[in-house]
Amino acid sequence: PAQIQDGENGFLVSSVDEAAESMILLLEHPELCEEMGRKGHETVKENFFPVLAAAFFTSSITSNKAKLPFLRYCSVMASLV
């Protein structure tokens, strides 16, 4: 939740009804959906990409087959940035 700024880069909800209301709002306002998506992308890029890059580097050095799913996840996340 600390990564999500309610109403800025996502919604914090505490019930199924609140989640449904948030989704309806985004469907009815595509410009808000696009803006929140852009802000969410920036949040990930600024705050989480360095962590994923470091994890990817560390995992590739240790070269453990058990870490392959994590490496794939890091690769996918890196491609989004």
PDB file of N, CA and C in Angstrom:
ATOM      1  N   PRO A   1       0.794  -1.221   0.000  1.00  0.00           N
ATOM      2  CA  PRO A   1       0.000   0.000   0.000  1.00  0.00           C
ATOM      3  C   PRO A   1       0.828   1.274   0.000  1.00  0.00           C
ATOM      4  N   ALA A   2       2.032   1.270   0.544  1.00  0.00           N
ATOM      5  CA  ALA A   2       2.841   2.483   0.555  1.00  0.00           C
ATOM      6  C   ALA A   2       3.227   2.899  -0.862  1.00  0.00           C
ATOM      7  N   GLN A   3       3.241   1.947  -1.792  1.00  0.00           N
ATOM      8  CA  GLN A   3       3.596   2.253  -3.164  1.00  0.00           C
ATOM      9  C   GLN A   3       2.424   2.881  -3.916  1.00  0.00           C
ATOM     10  N   ILE A   4       1.228   2.615  -3.463  1.00  0.00           N
ATOM     11  CA  ILE A   4       0.034   3.130  -4.124  1.00  0.00           C
ATOM     12  C   ILE A   4      -0.394   4.418  -3.450  1.00  0.00           C
ATOM     13  N   GLN A   5      -0.514   5.456  -4.241  1.00  0.00           N
ATOM     14  CA  GLN A   5      -1.038   6.734  -3.760  1.00  0.00           C
ATOM     15  C   GLN A   5      -2.482   6.797  -4.241  1.00  0.00           C
ATOM     16  N   ASP A   6      -3.395   6.597  -3.310  1.00  0.00           N
ATOM     17  CA  ASP A   6      -4.809   6.449  -3.642  1.00  0.00           C
ATOM     18  C   ASP A   6      -5.318   7.600  -4.502  1.00  0.00           C
ATOM     19  N   GLY A   7      -5.849   7.232  -5.664  1.00  0.00           N
ATOM     20  CA  GLY A   7      -6.392   8.216  -6.581  1.00  0.00           C
ATOM     21  C   GLY A   7      -5.357   8.840  -7.497  1.00  0.00           C
ATOM     22  N   GLU A   8      -4.081   8.543  -7.276  1.00  0.00           N
ATOM     23  CA  GLU A   8      -3.006   9.093  -8.107  1.00  0.00           C
ATOM     24  C   GLU A   8      -2.461   8.047  -9.080  1.00  0.00           C
ATOM     25  N   ASN A   9      -1.936   6.954  -8.518  1.00  0.00           N
ATOM     26  CA  ASN A   9      -1.376   5.904  -9.365  1.00  0.00           C
ATOM     27  C   ASN A   9      -2.078   4.565  -9.143  1.00  0.00           C
ATOM     28  N   GLY A  10      -3.240   4.638  -8.532  1.00  0.00           N
ATOM     29  CA  GLY A  10      -4.028   3.443  -8.275  1.00  0.00           C
ATOM     30  C   GLY A  10      -5.096   3.736  -7.249  1.00  0.00           C
ATOM     31  N   PHE A  11      -5.782   2.703  -6.839  1.00  0.00           N
ATOM     32  CA  PHE A  11      -6.813   2.837  -5.824  1.00  0.00           C
ATOM     33  C   PHE A  11      -6.539   1.846  -4.703  1.00  0.00           C
ATOM     34  N   LEU A  12      -6.730   2.291  -3.481  1.00  0.00           N
ATOM     35  CA  LEU A  12      -6.696   1.400  -2.336  1.00  0.00           C
ATOM     36  C   LEU A  12      -8.150   1.104  -1.978  1.00  0.00           C
ATOM     37  N   VAL A  13      -8.486  -0.151  -1.934  1.00  0.00           N
ATOM     38  CA  VAL A  13      -9.861  -0.544  -1.651  1.00  0.00           C
ATOM     39  C   VAL A  13      -9.882  -1.533  -0.493  1.00  0.00           C
ATOM     40  N   SER A  14     -11.014  -1.555   0.192  1.00  0.00           N
ATOM     41  CA  SER A  14     -11.118  -2.484   1.324  1.00  0.00           C
ATOM     42  C   SER A  14     -12.298  -3.438   1.181  1.00  0.00           C
ATOM     43  N   SER A  15     -12.939  -3.400   0.010  1.00  0.00           N
ATOM     44  CA  SER A  15     -14.054  -4.330  -0.203  1.00  0.00           C
ATOM     45  C   SER A  15     -14.207  -4.602  -1.697  1.00  0.00           C
ATOM     46  N   VAL A  16     -14.952  -5.619  -1.993  1.00  0.00           N
ATOM     47  CA  VAL A  16     -15.244  -5.961  -3.386  1.00  0.00           C
ATOM     48  C   VAL A  16     -16.039  -4.828  -4.026  1.00  0.00           C
ATOM     49  N   ASP A  17     -16.947  -4.239  -3.271  1.00  0.00           N
ATOM     50  CA  ASP A  17     -17.747  -3.134  -3.815  1.00  0.00           C
ATOM     51  C   ASP A  17     -16.870  -1.937  -4.180  1.00  0.00           C
ATOM     52  N   GLU A  18     -15.921  -1.611  -3.319  1.00  0.00           N
ATOM     53  CA  GLU A  18     -15.007  -0.500  -3.626  1.00  0.00           C
ATOM     54  C   GLU A  18     -14.162  -0.807  -4.855  1.00  0.00           C
ATOM     55  N   ALA A  19     -13.726  -2.048  -4.983  1.00  0.00           N
ATOM     56  CA  ALA A  19     -12.942  -2.444  -6.164  1.00  0.00           C
ATOM     57  C   ALA A  19     -13.790  -2.304  -7.424  1.00  0.00           C
ATOM     58  N   ALA A  20     -15.041  -2.740  -7.355  1.00  0.00           N
ATOM     59  CA  ALA A  20     -15.938  -2.634  -8.507  1.00  0.00           C
ATOM     60  C   ALA A  20     -16.187  -1.172  -8.867  1.00  0.00           C
ATOM     61  N   GLU A  21     -16.386  -0.325  -7.869  1.00  0.00           N
ATOM     62  CA  GLU A  21     -16.607   1.102  -8.118  1.00  0.00           C
ATOM     63  C   GLU A  21     -15.383   1.729  -8.790  1.00  0.00           C
ATOM     64  N   SER A  22     -14.201   1.348  -8.339  1.00  0.00           N
ATOM     65  CA  SER A  22     -12.962   1.877  -8.924  1.00  0.00           C
ATOM     66  C   SER A  22     -12.814   1.449 -10.379  1.00  0.00           C
ATOM     67  N   MET A  23     -13.132   0.196 -10.656  1.00  0.00           N
ATOM     68  CA  MET A  23     -13.040  -0.298 -12.035  1.00  0.00           C
ATOM     69  C   MET A  23     -14.044   0.389 -12.944  1.00  0.00           C
ATOM     70  N   ILE A  24     -15.247   0.582 -12.441  1.00  0.00           N
ATOM     71  CA  ILE A  24     -16.270   1.278 -13.234  1.00  0.00           C
ATOM     72  C   ILE A  24     -15.832   2.705 -13.527  1.00  0.00           C
ATOM     73  N   LEU A  25     -15.280   3.378 -12.520  1.00  0.00           N
ATOM     74  CA  LEU A  25     -14.789   4.743 -12.709  1.00  0.00           C
ATOM     75  C   LEU A  25     -13.746   4.794 -13.821  1.00  0.00           C
ATOM     76  N   LEU A  26     -12.810   3.849 -13.808  1.00  0.00           N
ATOM     77  CA  LEU A  26     -11.765   3.823 -14.835  1.00  0.00           C
ATOM     78  C   LEU A  26     -12.343   3.502 -16.216  1.00  0.00           C
ATOM     79  N   LEU A  27     -13.317   2.620 -16.267  1.00  0.00           N
ATOM     80  CA  LEU A  27     -13.947   2.295 -17.545  1.00  0.00           C
ATOM     81  C   LEU A  27     -14.719   3.491 -18.113  1.00  0.00           C
ATOM     82  N   GLU A  28     -15.327   4.251 -17.241  1.00  0.00           N
ATOM     83  CA  GLU A  28     -16.108   5.411 -17.681  1.00  0.00           C
ATOM     84  C   GLU A  28     -15.239   6.624 -18.003  1.00  0.00           C
ATOM     85  N   HIS A  29     -14.009   6.619 -17.505  1.00  0.00           N
ATOM     86  CA  HIS A  29     -13.099   7.748 -17.709  1.00  0.00           C
ATOM     87  C   HIS A  29     -11.744   7.242 -18.218  1.00  0.00           C
ATOM     88  N   PRO A  30     -11.670   6.928 -19.510  1.00  0.00           N
ATOM     89  CA  PRO A  30     -10.427   6.367 -20.055  1.00  0.00           C
ATOM     90  C   PRO A  30      -9.220   7.288 -19.896  1.00  0.00           C
ATOM     91  N   GLU A  31      -9.442   8.599 -19.871  1.00  0.00           N
ATOM     92  CA  GLU A  31      -8.320   9.524 -19.676  1.00  0.00           C
ATOM     93  C   GLU A  31      -7.727   9.368 -18.268  1.00  0.00           C
ATOM     94  N   LEU A  32      -8.576   9.123 -17.271  1.00  0.00           N
ATOM     95  CA  LEU A  32      -8.104   8.872 -15.910  1.00  0.00           C
ATOM     96  C   LEU A  32      -7.345   7.553 -15.854  1.00  0.00           C
ATOM     97  N   CYS A  33      -7.872   6.562 -16.543  1.00  0.00           N
ATOM     98  CA  CYS A  33      -7.225   5.251 -16.604  1.00  0.00           C
ATOM     99  C   CYS A  33      -5.826   5.378 -17.203  1.00  0.00           C
ATOM    100  N   GLU A  34      -5.717   6.119 -18.294  1.00  0.00           N
ATOM    101  CA  GLU A  34      -4.424   6.303 -18.949  1.00  0.00           C
ATOM    102  C   GLU A  34      -3.448   7.066 -18.046  1.00  0.00           C
ATOM    103  N   GLU A  35      -3.941   8.114 -17.398  1.00  0.00           N
ATOM    104  CA  GLU A  35      -3.081   8.908 -16.514  1.00  0.00           C
ATOM    105  C   GLU A  35      -2.592   8.086 -15.322  1.00  0.00           C
ATOM    106  N   MET A  36      -3.492   7.324 -14.705  1.00  0.00           N
ATOM    107  CA  MET A  36      -3.097   6.477 -13.576  1.00  0.00           C
ATOM    108  C   MET A  36      -2.102   5.405 -14.015  1.00  0.00           C
ATOM    109  N   GLY A  37      -2.329   4.845 -15.197  1.00  0.00           N
ATOM    110  CA  GLY A  37      -1.395   3.851 -15.719  1.00  0.00           C
ATOM    111  C   GLY A  37      -0.010   4.436 -15.922  1.00  0.00           C
ATOM    112  N   ARG A  38       0.023   5.648 -16.461  1.00  0.00           N
ATOM    113  CA  ARG A  38       1.315   6.321 -16.681  1.00  0.00           C
ATOM    114  C   ARG A  38       2.015   6.596 -15.346  1.00  0.00           C
ATOM    115  N   LYS A  39       1.252   7.080 -14.375  1.00  0.00           N
ATOM    116  CA  LYS A  39       1.831   7.364 -13.056  1.00  0.00           C
ATOM    117  C   LYS A  39       2.281   6.075 -12.364  1.00  0.00           C
ATOM    118  N   GLY A  40       1.499   5.004 -12.527  1.00  0.00           N
ATOM    119  CA  GLY A  40       1.898   3.719 -11.958  1.00  0.00           C
ATOM    120  C   GLY A  40       3.179   3.205 -12.578  1.00  0.00           C
ATOM    121  N   HIS A  41       3.304   3.358 -13.884  1.00  0.00           N
ATOM    122  CA  HIS A  41       4.517   2.950 -14.598  1.00  0.00           C
ATOM    123  C   HIS A  41       5.711   3.740 -14.085  1.00  0.00           C
ATOM    124  N   GLU A  42       5.541   5.034 -13.900  1.00  0.00           N
ATOM    125  CA  GLU A  42       6.624   5.872 -13.382  1.00  0.00           C
ATOM    126  C   GLU A  42       7.020   5.460 -11.968  1.00  0.00           C
ATOM    127  N   THR A  43       6.028   5.114 -11.146  1.00  0.00           N
ATOM    128  CA  THR A  43       6.316   4.666  -9.781  1.00  0.00           C
ATOM    129  C   THR A  43       7.189   3.416  -9.802  1.00  0.00           C
ATOM    130  N   VAL A  44       6.835   2.453 -10.637  1.00  0.00           N
ATOM    131  CA  VAL A  44       7.617   1.224 -10.751  1.00  0.00           C
ATOM    132  C   VAL A  44       9.007   1.538 -11.284  1.00  0.00           C
ATOM    133  N   LYS A  45       9.074   2.340 -12.311  1.00  0.00           N
ATOM    134  CA  LYS A  45      10.356   2.680 -12.944  1.00  0.00           C
ATOM    135  C   LYS A  45      11.293   3.371 -11.962  1.00  0.00           C
ATOM    136  N   GLU A  46      10.764   4.311 -11.189  1.00  0.00           N
ATOM    137  CA  GLU A  46      11.595   5.086 -10.268  1.00  0.00           C
ATOM    138  C   GLU A  46      11.941   4.343  -8.985  1.00  0.00           C
ATOM    139  N   ASN A  47      11.019   3.516  -8.501  1.00  0.00           N
ATOM    140  CA  ASN A  47      11.209   2.922  -7.179  1.00  0.00           C
ATOM    141  C   ASN A  47      11.567   1.453  -7.165  1.00  0.00           C
ATOM    142  N   PHE A  48      11.190   0.719  -8.209  1.00  0.00           N
ATOM    143  CA  PHE A  48      11.373  -0.720  -8.154  1.00  0.00           C
ATOM    144  C   PHE A  48      12.332  -1.269  -9.191  1.00  0.00           C
ATOM    145  N   PHE A  49      12.500  -0.597 -10.310  1.00  0.00           N
ATOM    146  CA  PHE A  49      13.383  -1.124 -11.340  1.00  0.00           C
ATOM    147  C   PHE A  49      14.808  -1.315 -10.832  1.00  0.00           C
ATOM    148  N   PRO A  50      15.388  -0.369 -10.057  1.00  0.00           N
ATOM    149  CA  PRO A  50      16.749  -0.619  -9.549  1.00  0.00           C
ATOM    150  C   PRO A  50      16.836  -1.888  -8.702  1.00  0.00           C
ATOM    151  N   VAL A  51      15.807  -2.162  -7.914  1.00  0.00           N
ATOM    152  CA  VAL A  51      15.799  -3.369  -7.078  1.00  0.00           C
ATOM    153  C   VAL A  51      15.748  -4.616  -7.952  1.00  0.00           C
ATOM    154  N   LEU A  52      14.874  -4.599  -8.974  1.00  0.00           N
ATOM    155  CA  LEU A  52      14.779  -5.747  -9.870  1.00  0.00           C
ATOM    156  C   LEU A  52      16.066  -5.949 -10.653  1.00  0.00           C
ATOM    157  N   ALA A  53      16.682  -4.861 -11.094  1.00  0.00           N
ATOM    158  CA  ALA A  53      17.939  -4.970 -11.835  1.00  0.00           C
ATOM    159  C   ALA A  53      19.024  -5.580 -10.951  1.00  0.00           C
ATOM    160  N   ALA A  54      19.092  -5.149  -9.704  1.00  0.00           N
ATOM    161  CA  ALA A  54      20.083  -5.705  -8.776  1.00  0.00           C
ATOM    162  C   ALA A  54      19.816  -7.178  -8.521  1.00  0.00           C
ATOM    163  N   ALA A  55      18.555  -7.544  -8.355  1.00  0.00           N
ATOM    164  CA  ALA A  55      18.199  -8.948  -8.130  1.00  0.00           C
ATOM    165  C   ALA A  55      18.544  -9.793  -9.347  1.00  0.00           C
ATOM    166  N   PHE A  56      18.273  -9.273 -10.529  1.00  0.00           N
ATOM    167  CA  PHE A  56      18.602  -9.983 -11.760  1.00  0.00           C
ATOM    168  C   PHE A  56      20.107 -10.216 -11.857  1.00  0.00           C
ATOM    169  N   PHE A  57      20.891  -9.176 -11.582  1.00  0.00           N
ATOM    170  CA  PHE A  57      22.351  -9.271 -11.642  1.00  0.00           C
ATOM    171  C   PHE A  57      22.859 -10.297 -10.632  1.00  0.00           C
ATOM    172  N   THR A  58      22.360 -10.212  -9.400  1.00  0.00           N
ATOM    173  CA  THR A  58      22.788 -11.141  -8.351  1.00  0.00           C
ATOM    174  C   THR A  58      22.402 -12.571  -8.699  1.00  0.00           C
ATOM    175  N   SER A  59      21.189 -12.756  -9.184  1.00  0.00           N
ATOM    176  CA  SER A  59      20.732 -14.103  -9.535  1.00  0.00           C
ATOM    177  C   SER A  59      21.529 -14.686 -10.686  1.00  0.00           C
ATOM    178  N   SER A  60      21.889 -13.851 -11.654  1.00  0.00           N
ATOM    179  CA  SER A  60      22.639 -14.369 -12.794  1.00  0.00           C
ATOM    180  C   SER A  60      24.059 -14.738 -12.397  1.00  0.00           C
ATOM    181  N   ILE A  61      24.610 -14.072 -11.384  1.00  0.00           N
ATOM    182  CA  ILE A  61      25.956 -14.411 -10.909  1.00  0.00           C
ATOM    183  C   ILE A  61      25.936 -15.760 -10.209  1.00  0.00           C
ATOM    184  N   THR A  62      24.930 -15.989  -9.362  1.00  0.00           N
ATOM    185  CA  THR A  62      24.883 -17.246  -8.610  1.00  0.00           C
ATOM    186  C   THR A  62      24.466 -18.416  -9.485  1.00  0.00           C
ATOM    187  N   SER A  63      23.767 -18.140 -10.595  1.00  0.00           N
ATOM    188  CA  SER A  63      23.400 -19.136 -11.601  1.00  0.00           C
ATOM    189  C   SER A  63      22.800 -20.401 -11.009  1.00  0.00           C
ATOM    190  N   ASN A  64      21.695 -20.265 -10.350  1.00  0.00           N
ATOM    191  CA  ASN A  64      20.991 -21.397  -9.759  1.00  0.00           C
ATOM    192  C   ASN A  64      19.726 -21.646 -10.571  1.00  0.00           C
ATOM    193  N   LYS A  65      19.525 -22.882 -11.022  1.00  0.00           N
ATOM    194  CA  LYS A  65      18.359 -23.198 -11.847  1.00  0.00           C
ATOM    195  C   LYS A  65      17.049 -22.921 -11.119  1.00  0.00           C
ATOM    196  N   ALA A  66      17.032 -22.993  -9.814  1.00  0.00           N
ATOM    197  CA  ALA A  66      15.813 -22.728  -9.055  1.00  0.00           C
ATOM    198  C   ALA A  66      15.376 -21.271  -9.188  1.00  0.00           C
ATOM    199  N   LYS A  67      16.288 -20.416  -9.588  1.00  0.00           N
ATOM    200  CA  LYS A  67      15.976 -18.995  -9.698  1.00  0.00           C
ATOM    201  C   LYS A  67      15.481 -18.608 -11.092  1.00  0.00           C
ATOM    202  N   LEU A  68      15.361 -19.553 -11.993  1.00  0.00           N
ATOM    203  CA  LEU A  68      14.943 -19.218 -13.355  1.00  0.00           C
ATOM    204  C   LEU A  68      13.586 -18.524 -13.426  1.00  0.00           C
ATOM    205  N   PRO A  69      12.563 -18.949 -12.678  1.00  0.00           N
ATOM    206  CA  PRO A  69      11.297 -18.207 -12.749  1.00  0.00           C
ATOM    207  C   PRO A  69      11.468 -16.749 -12.325  1.00  0.00           C
ATOM    208  N   PHE A  70      12.286 -16.508 -11.304  1.00  0.00           N
ATOM    209  CA  PHE A  70      12.522 -15.138 -10.852  1.00  0.00           C
ATOM    210  C   PHE A  70      13.253 -14.339 -11.921  1.00  0.00           C
ATOM    211  N   LEU A  71      14.204 -14.963 -12.589  1.00  0.00           N
ATOM    212  CA  LEU A  71      14.924 -14.268 -13.659  1.00  0.00           C
ATOM    213  C   LEU A  71      13.980 -13.904 -14.795  1.00  0.00           C
ATOM    214  N   ARG A  72      13.066 -14.803 -15.127  1.00  0.00           N
ATOM    215  CA  ARG A  72      12.090 -14.505 -16.174  1.00  0.00           C
ATOM    216  C   ARG A  72      11.214 -13.319 -15.757  1.00  0.00           C
ATOM    217  N   TYR A  73      10.812 -13.305 -14.471  1.00  0.00           N
ATOM    218  CA  TYR A  73      10.006 -12.201 -13.961  1.00  0.00           C
ATOM    219  C   TYR A  73      10.782 -10.890 -14.085  1.00  0.00           C
ATOM    220  N   CYS A  74      12.037 -10.899 -13.707  1.00  0.00           N
ATOM    221  CA  CYS A  74      12.866  -9.694 -13.798  1.00  0.00           C
ATOM    222  C   CYS A  74      12.999  -9.255 -15.242  1.00  0.00           C
ATOM    223  N   SER A  75      13.162 -10.192 -16.141  1.00  0.00           N
ATOM    224  CA  SER A  75      13.291  -9.860 -17.559  1.00  0.00           C
ATOM    225  C   SER A  75      12.019  -9.217 -18.087  1.00  0.00           C
ATOM    226  N   VAL A  76      10.869  -9.753 -17.681  1.00  0.00           N
ATOM    227  CA  VAL A  76       9.600  -9.182 -18.110  1.00  0.00           C
ATOM    228  C   VAL A  76       9.446  -7.782 -17.536  1.00  0.00           C
ATOM    229  N   MET A  77       9.750  -7.606 -16.266  1.00  0.00           N
ATOM    230  CA  MET A  77       9.626  -6.288 -15.638  1.00  0.00           C
ATOM    231  C   MET A  77      10.565  -5.287 -16.305  1.00  0.00           C
ATOM    232  N   ALA A  78      11.773  -5.713 -16.615  1.00  0.00           N
ATOM    233  CA  ALA A  78      12.732  -4.819 -17.265  1.00  0.00           C
ATOM    234  C   ALA A  78      12.240  -4.390 -18.638  1.00  0.00           C
ATOM    235  N   SER A  79      11.556  -5.277 -19.329  1.00  0.00           N
ATOM    236  CA  SER A  79      11.066  -4.930 -20.666  1.00  0.00           C
ATOM    237  C   SER A  79       9.934  -3.919 -20.604  1.00  0.00           C
ATOM    238  N   LEU A  80       9.280  -3.802 -19.452  1.00  0.00           N
ATOM    239  CA  LEU A  80       8.189  -2.839 -19.302  1.00  0.00           C
ATOM    240  C   LEU A  80       8.681  -1.424 -19.066  1.00  0.00           C
ATOM    241  N   VAL A  81       9.926  -1.296 -18.660  1.00  0.00           N
ATOM    242  CA  VAL A  81      10.456   0.035 -18.319  1.00  0.00           C
ATOM    243  C   VAL A  81      10.979   0.754 -19.509  1.00  0.00           C
TER     244      VAL A  81
END
